[in-house]
């Protein structure tokens, strides 16, 4: 936790589309964070695909220089107390942009930016299960990368069921707030 007892949560969104429902869910988390919690959405737009040749932490990358976008994402997540991953479901699994971010954050192996951080996974998808497969795959990937997955952080929105209010509907906002609060509580318990 930061020195002023504020819990800092970094949010990574698995969709780059500006108007995506998952980006809107991240904004709901940011805009409705409870007192004592700051939620920051981390930009993944310029993150290159992970390649060991470009990672100085690997034998193949000796002499390489990390892209500024990688340094920025690692710094943002490294400085956070917890991580919230917001994921759509692409072809039944985790989107490439989010998997790529997890790959960068898992390095250097054993000491990556997500190591031992509480991580929650929420999301929205068109399928009738609201992206269940994607959330499961994301939990698996970030857990292997070193994050401490908090299974109780669970929000799966079926986008076809959204009303005209979209993710601004009181029920959706309440679900996201519960997820953010649960993640923040996990930080406070282990502080």
PDB file of C-alpha atoms in Angstrom:
ATOM      1  CA  UNK A   1       0.000   0.000   0.000  1.00  0.00           C
ATOM      2  CA  UNK A   2       1.130   3.532  -0.616  1.00  0.00           C
ATOM      3  CA  UNK A   3       2.358   5.617   2.291  1.00  0.00           C
ATOM      4  CA  UNK A   4      -1.033   7.327   2.678  1.00  0.00           C
ATOM      5  CA  UNK A   5      -2.797   3.941   3.036  1.00  0.00           C
ATOM      6  CA  UNK A   6      -4.404   4.272  -0.382  1.00  0.00           C
ATOM      7  CA  UNK A   7      -4.649   0.994  -2.266  1.00  0.00           C
ATOM      8  CA  UNK A   8      -3.427   1.390  -5.839  1.00  0.00           C
ATOM      9  CA  UNK A   9      -4.992  -0.951  -8.416  1.00  0.00           C
ATOM     10  CA  UNK A  10      -3.614  -1.154 -11.954  1.00  0.00           C
ATOM     11  CA  UNK A  11      -6.189  -2.165 -14.571  1.00  0.00           C
ATOM     12  CA  UNK A  12      -5.274  -3.866 -17.827  1.00  0.00           C
ATOM     13  CA  UNK A  13      -7.966  -4.083 -20.489  1.00  0.00           C
ATOM     14  CA  UNK A  14      -7.917  -6.862 -23.076  1.00  0.00           C
ATOM     15  CA  UNK A  15      -9.518  -4.728 -25.779  1.00  0.00           C
ATOM     16  CA  UNK A  16      -7.822  -1.819 -27.524  1.00  0.00           C
ATOM     17  CA  UNK A  17     -11.068  -0.479 -28.973  1.00  0.00           C
ATOM     18  CA  UNK A  18     -11.910   2.891 -27.395  1.00  0.00           C
ATOM     19  CA  UNK A  19     -15.630   2.146 -27.100  1.00  0.00           C
ATOM     20  CA  UNK A  20     -15.294  -1.463 -25.970  1.00  0.00           C
ATOM     21  CA  UNK A  21     -17.607  -2.642 -23.223  1.00  0.00           C
ATOM     22  CA  UNK A  22     -14.606  -3.995 -21.339  1.00  0.00           C
ATOM     23  CA  UNK A  23     -12.901  -0.592 -21.443  1.00  0.00           C
ATOM     24  CA  UNK A  24     -16.171   0.823 -20.121  1.00  0.00           C
ATOM     25  CA  UNK A  25     -16.083  -1.724 -17.274  1.00  0.00           C
ATOM     26  CA  UNK A  26     -12.546  -0.554 -16.440  1.00  0.00           C
ATOM     27  CA  UNK A  27     -13.808   3.033 -16.412  1.00  0.00           C
ATOM     28  CA  UNK A  28     -16.661   2.015 -14.101  1.00  0.00           C
ATOM     29  CA  UNK A  29     -14.046   0.521 -11.750  1.00  0.00           C
ATOM     30  CA  UNK A  30     -11.979   3.715 -11.909  1.00  0.00           C
ATOM     31  CA  UNK A  31     -14.877   6.135 -11.574  1.00  0.00           C
ATOM     32  CA  UNK A  32     -16.612   4.285  -8.723  1.00  0.00           C
ATOM     33  CA  UNK A  33     -13.622   3.160  -6.673  1.00  0.00           C
ATOM     34  CA  UNK A  34     -14.347   3.226  -2.951  1.00  0.00           C
ATOM     35  CA  UNK A  35     -12.623   5.690  -0.634  1.00  0.00           C
ATOM     36  CA  UNK A  36      -9.012   4.769  -0.108  1.00  0.00           C
ATOM     37  CA  UNK A  37      -8.702   3.011  -3.473  1.00  0.00           C
ATOM     38  CA  UNK A  38      -7.210   4.479  -6.636  1.00  0.00           C
ATOM     39  CA  UNK A  39      -7.785   2.653  -9.915  1.00  0.00           C
ATOM     40  CA  UNK A  40      -5.483   3.443 -12.845  1.00  0.00           C
ATOM     41  CA  UNK A  41      -6.079   2.104 -16.349  1.00  0.00           C
ATOM     42  CA  UNK A  42      -2.746   1.125 -17.923  1.00  0.00           C
ATOM     43  CA  UNK A  43      -2.344   1.807 -21.642  1.00  0.00           C
ATOM     44  CA  UNK A  44      -1.433  -1.319 -23.619  1.00  0.00           C
ATOM     45  CA  UNK A  45      -1.809   0.290 -27.056  1.00  0.00           C
ATOM     46  CA  UNK A  46       1.917   0.554 -27.915  1.00  0.00           C
ATOM     47  CA  UNK A  47       3.097  -2.655 -26.241  1.00  0.00           C
ATOM     48  CA  UNK A  48       5.079  -4.749 -28.757  1.00  0.00           C
ATOM     49  CA  UNK A  49       4.590  -8.500 -28.941  1.00  0.00           C
ATOM     50  CA  UNK A  50       6.777 -10.326 -26.460  1.00  0.00           C
ATOM     51  CA  UNK A  51      10.017 -11.549 -28.033  1.00  0.00           C
ATOM     52  CA  UNK A  52      12.954 -12.880 -26.011  1.00  0.00           C
ATOM     53  CA  UNK A  53      15.316 -11.259 -28.535  1.00  0.00           C
ATOM     54  CA  UNK A  54      14.038  -7.892 -27.276  1.00  0.00           C
ATOM     55  CA  UNK A  55      14.106  -8.741 -23.567  1.00  0.00           C
ATOM     56  CA  UNK A  56      17.463  -8.048 -21.875  1.00  0.00           C
ATOM     57  CA  UNK A  57      16.405 -10.336 -18.992  1.00  0.00           C
ATOM     58  CA  UNK A  58      16.816 -13.388 -21.255  1.00  0.00           C
ATOM     59  CA  UNK A  59      19.968 -14.984 -22.693  1.00  0.00           C
ATOM     60  CA  UNK A  60      18.791 -14.243 -26.266  1.00  0.00           C
ATOM     61  CA  UNK A  61      18.153 -10.606 -25.414  1.00  0.00           C
ATOM     62  CA  UNK A  62      21.531  -9.691 -23.959  1.00  0.00           C
ATOM     63  CA  UNK A  63      22.312  -6.162 -25.116  1.00  0.00           C
ATOM     64  CA  UNK A  64      18.688  -5.432 -26.058  1.00  0.00           C
ATOM     65  CA  UNK A  65      16.934  -2.316 -24.829  1.00  0.00           C
ATOM     66  CA  UNK A  66      13.352  -2.563 -23.612  1.00  0.00           C
ATOM     67  CA  UNK A  67      10.776  -0.553 -25.517  1.00  0.00           C
ATOM     68  CA  UNK A  68       9.561   2.492 -23.574  1.00  0.00           C
ATOM     69  CA  UNK A  69       6.030   1.094 -23.605  1.00  0.00           C
ATOM     70  CA  UNK A  70       7.233  -2.096 -21.878  1.00  0.00           C
ATOM     71  CA  UNK A  71       9.106  -0.073 -19.247  1.00  0.00           C
ATOM     72  CA  UNK A  72       5.980   2.045 -18.653  1.00  0.00           C
ATOM     73  CA  UNK A  73       3.621  -0.931 -18.293  1.00  0.00           C
ATOM     74  CA  UNK A  74       6.022  -2.784 -15.996  1.00  0.00           C
ATOM     75  CA  UNK A  75       6.471   0.349 -13.880  1.00  0.00           C
ATOM     76  CA  UNK A  76       2.731   1.006 -13.602  1.00  0.00           C
ATOM     77  CA  UNK A  77       1.947  -2.564 -12.587  1.00  0.00           C
ATOM     78  CA  UNK A  78       5.025  -2.835 -10.377  1.00  0.00           C
ATOM     79  CA  UNK A  79       4.001   0.288  -8.447  1.00  0.00           C
ATOM     80  CA  UNK A  80       0.442  -0.961  -7.929  1.00  0.00           C
ATOM     81  CA  UNK A  81      -0.715  -2.932  -4.901  1.00  0.00           C
ATOM     82  CA  UNK A  82      -3.040  -5.122  -6.962  1.00  0.00           C
ATOM     83  CA  UNK A  83      -4.033  -5.759 -10.566  1.00  0.00           C
ATOM     84  CA  UNK A  84      -7.474  -5.983 -12.155  1.00  0.00           C
ATOM     85  CA  UNK A  85      -7.638  -7.630 -15.568  1.00  0.00           C
ATOM     86  CA  UNK A  86     -10.709  -6.819 -17.644  1.00  0.00           C
ATOM     87  CA  UNK A  87     -11.104  -9.198 -20.544  1.00  0.00           C
ATOM     88  CA  UNK A  88     -13.426  -9.858 -23.442  1.00  0.00           C
ATOM     89  CA  UNK A  89     -13.469 -13.322 -24.975  1.00  0.00           C
ATOM     90  CA  UNK A  90     -11.970 -13.683 -28.439  1.00  0.00           C
ATOM     91  CA  UNK A  91     -12.626 -17.027 -30.125  1.00  0.00           C
ATOM     92  CA  UNK A  92     -13.230 -18.692 -26.787  1.00  0.00           C
ATOM     93  CA  UNK A  93     -10.121 -17.456 -24.992  1.00  0.00           C
ATOM     94  CA  UNK A  94      -7.964 -14.571 -23.778  1.00  0.00           C
ATOM     95  CA  UNK A  95      -7.305 -11.749 -26.279  1.00  0.00           C
ATOM     96  CA  UNK A  96      -3.755 -11.439 -27.619  1.00  0.00           C
ATOM     97  CA  UNK A  97      -3.261  -7.932 -26.208  1.00  0.00           C
ATOM     98  CA  UNK A  98      -3.897  -9.085 -22.642  1.00  0.00           C
ATOM     99  CA  UNK A  99      -1.899 -12.316 -22.975  1.00  0.00           C
ATOM    100  CA  UNK A 100       0.983 -10.293 -24.414  1.00  0.00           C
ATOM    101  CA  UNK A 101       0.889  -7.883 -21.463  1.00  0.00           C
ATOM    102  CA  UNK A 102       0.945 -10.810 -19.024  1.00  0.00           C
ATOM    103  CA  UNK A 103       3.947 -12.253 -20.889  1.00  0.00           C
ATOM    104  CA  UNK A 104       5.877  -8.962 -20.551  1.00  0.00           C
ATOM    105  CA  UNK A 105       4.871  -8.637 -16.893  1.00  0.00           C
ATOM    106  CA  UNK A 106       6.018 -12.182 -16.100  1.00  0.00           C
ATOM    107  CA  UNK A 107       9.632 -11.259 -16.866  1.00  0.00           C
ATOM    108  CA  UNK A 108      12.267 -11.298 -15.562  1.00  0.00           C
ATOM    109  CA  UNK A 109      11.208 -14.808 -14.656  1.00  0.00           C
ATOM    110  CA  UNK A 110      10.481 -15.141 -10.941  1.00  0.00           C
ATOM    111  CA  UNK A 111      10.599 -11.399 -10.285  1.00  0.00           C
ATOM    112  CA  UNK A 112       8.143  -9.948 -12.801  1.00  0.00           C
ATOM    113  CA  UNK A 113       5.841  -7.008 -12.025  1.00  0.00           C
ATOM    114  CA  UNK A 114       2.868  -9.243 -11.127  1.00  0.00           C
ATOM    115  CA  UNK A 115       4.841 -11.474  -8.735  1.00  0.00           C
ATOM    116  CA  UNK A 116       2.804 -12.099  -5.571  1.00  0.00           C
ATOM    117  CA  UNK A 117       0.349  -9.273  -6.331  1.00  0.00           C
ATOM    118  CA  UNK A 118      -3.349  -9.916  -5.785  1.00  0.00           C
ATOM    119  CA  UNK A 119      -4.979 -10.182  -9.213  1.00  0.00           C
ATOM    120  CA  UNK A 120      -8.663 -10.168 -10.071  1.00  0.00           C
ATOM    121  CA  UNK A 121     -10.232 -10.976 -13.424  1.00  0.00           C
ATOM    122  CA  UNK A 122     -13.548  -9.635 -14.666  1.00  0.00           C
ATOM    123  CA  UNK A 123     -15.002  -9.162 -18.113  1.00  0.00           C
ATOM    124  CA  UNK A 124     -17.816  -8.985 -20.588  1.00  0.00           C
ATOM    125  CA  UNK A 125     -18.440 -11.022 -23.708  1.00  0.00           C
ATOM    126  CA  UNK A 126     -21.202 -11.799 -26.164  1.00  0.00           C
ATOM    127  CA  UNK A 127     -21.478 -15.508 -25.315  1.00  0.00           C
ATOM    128  CA  UNK A 128     -24.104 -16.733 -22.905  1.00  0.00           C
ATOM    129  CA  UNK A 129     -21.482 -17.392 -20.221  1.00  0.00           C
ATOM    130  CA  UNK A 130     -20.161 -13.832 -20.269  1.00  0.00           C
ATOM    131  CA  UNK A 131     -16.598 -14.759 -21.216  1.00  0.00           C
ATOM    132  CA  UNK A 132     -16.110 -17.549 -18.673  1.00  0.00           C
ATOM    133  CA  UNK A 133     -13.444 -19.312 -20.764  1.00  0.00           C
ATOM    134  CA  UNK A 134     -11.468 -16.131 -21.245  1.00  0.00           C
ATOM    135  CA  UNK A 135     -11.558 -15.315 -17.540  1.00  0.00           C
ATOM    136  CA  UNK A 136     -10.462 -18.868 -16.677  1.00  0.00           C
ATOM    137  CA  UNK A 137      -7.589 -18.736 -19.179  1.00  0.00           C
ATOM    138  CA  UNK A 138      -6.567 -15.292 -17.949  1.00  0.00           C
ATOM    139  CA  UNK A 139      -6.506 -16.486 -14.335  1.00  0.00           C
ATOM    140  CA  UNK A 140      -4.397 -19.461 -15.358  1.00  0.00           C
ATOM    141  CA  UNK A 141      -1.931 -17.339 -17.338  1.00  0.00           C
ATOM    142  CA  UNK A 142      -1.467 -14.606 -14.735  1.00  0.00           C
ATOM    143  CA  UNK A 143      -1.197 -17.194 -11.969  1.00  0.00           C
ATOM    144  CA  UNK A 144       1.615 -18.978 -13.796  1.00  0.00           C
ATOM    145  CA  UNK A 145       3.201 -15.551 -14.371  1.00  0.00           C
ATOM    146  CA  UNK A 146       3.421 -15.125 -10.598  1.00  0.00           C
ATOM    147  CA  UNK A 147       0.251 -13.237  -9.695  1.00  0.00           C
ATOM    148  CA  UNK A 148      -1.815 -14.305  -6.701  1.00  0.00           C
ATOM    149  CA  UNK A 149      -5.213 -14.861  -8.304  1.00  0.00           C
ATOM    150  CA  UNK A 150      -8.181 -13.923  -6.108  1.00  0.00           C
ATOM    151  CA  UNK A 151     -10.897 -16.296  -7.306  1.00  0.00           C
ATOM    152  CA  UNK A 152     -13.615 -14.413  -5.407  1.00  0.00           C
ATOM    153  CA  UNK A 153     -13.185 -11.446  -7.751  1.00  0.00           C
ATOM    154  CA  UNK A 154     -15.715 -12.636 -10.304  1.00  0.00           C
ATOM    155  CA  UNK A 155     -17.780 -10.565 -12.703  1.00  0.00           C
ATOM    156  CA  UNK A 156     -18.929 -12.009 -16.005  1.00  0.00           C
ATOM    157  CA  UNK A 157     -21.262  -9.814 -18.011  1.00  0.00           C
ATOM    158  CA  UNK A 158     -23.154 -11.216 -20.992  1.00  0.00           C
ATOM    159  CA  UNK A 159     -23.209  -8.205 -23.299  1.00  0.00           C
ATOM    160  CA  UNK A 160     -26.448  -9.277 -25.007  1.00  0.00           C
ATOM    161  CA  UNK A 161     -28.182  -8.951 -21.628  1.00  0.00           C
ATOM    162  CA  UNK A 162     -27.145  -5.334 -21.047  1.00  0.00           C
ATOM    163  CA  UNK A 163     -29.942  -2.787 -20.919  1.00  0.00           C
ATOM    164  CA  UNK A 164     -29.895   0.601 -22.634  1.00  0.00           C
ATOM    165  CA  UNK A 165     -27.864   1.839 -19.656  1.00  0.00           C
ATOM    166  CA  UNK A 166     -25.050  -0.535 -20.610  1.00  0.00           C
ATOM    167  CA  UNK A 167     -22.381  -0.988 -17.962  1.00  0.00           C
ATOM    168  CA  UNK A 168     -23.715   2.127 -16.213  1.00  0.00           C
ATOM    169  CA  UNK A 169     -26.674   0.085 -14.956  1.00  0.00           C
ATOM    170  CA  UNK A 170     -26.740   0.078 -11.155  1.00  0.00           C
ATOM    171  CA  UNK A 171     -26.473  -3.729 -10.977  1.00  0.00           C
ATOM    172  CA  UNK A 172     -23.346  -3.790 -13.148  1.00  0.00           C
ATOM    173  CA  UNK A 173     -21.744  -0.905 -11.252  1.00  0.00           C
ATOM    174  CA  UNK A 174     -22.460  -2.709  -7.975  1.00  0.00           C
ATOM    175  CA  UNK A 175     -20.841  -5.936  -9.251  1.00  0.00           C
ATOM    176  CA  UNK A 176     -17.723  -4.072 -10.363  1.00  0.00           C
ATOM    177  CA  UNK A 177     -17.549  -2.185  -7.074  1.00  0.00           C
ATOM    178  CA  UNK A 178     -17.723  -5.475  -5.146  1.00  0.00           C
ATOM    179  CA  UNK A 179     -14.854  -6.831  -7.282  1.00  0.00           C
ATOM    180  CA  UNK A 180     -12.690  -3.736  -6.717  1.00  0.00           C
ATOM    181  CA  UNK A 181     -13.464  -3.725  -2.989  1.00  0.00           C
ATOM    182  CA  UNK A 182     -12.629  -7.432  -2.673  1.00  0.00           C
ATOM    183  CA  UNK A 183      -9.309  -6.878  -4.421  1.00  0.00           C
ATOM    184  CA  UNK A 184      -8.514  -3.875  -2.208  1.00  0.00           C
ATOM    185  CA  UNK A 185      -9.444  -5.868   0.905  1.00  0.00           C
ATOM    186  CA  UNK A 186      -6.966  -8.555  -0.135  1.00  0.00           C
ATOM    187  CA  UNK A 187      -4.214  -5.915  -0.183  1.00  0.00           C
ATOM    188  CA  UNK A 188      -5.195  -4.566   3.226  1.00  0.00           C
ATOM    189  CA  UNK A 189      -5.282  -8.048   4.797  1.00  0.00           C
ATOM    190  CA  UNK A 190      -1.758  -8.776   3.581  1.00  0.00           C
ATOM    191  CA  UNK A 191      -0.289  -5.330   4.314  1.00  0.00           C
TER     192      UNK A 191
END
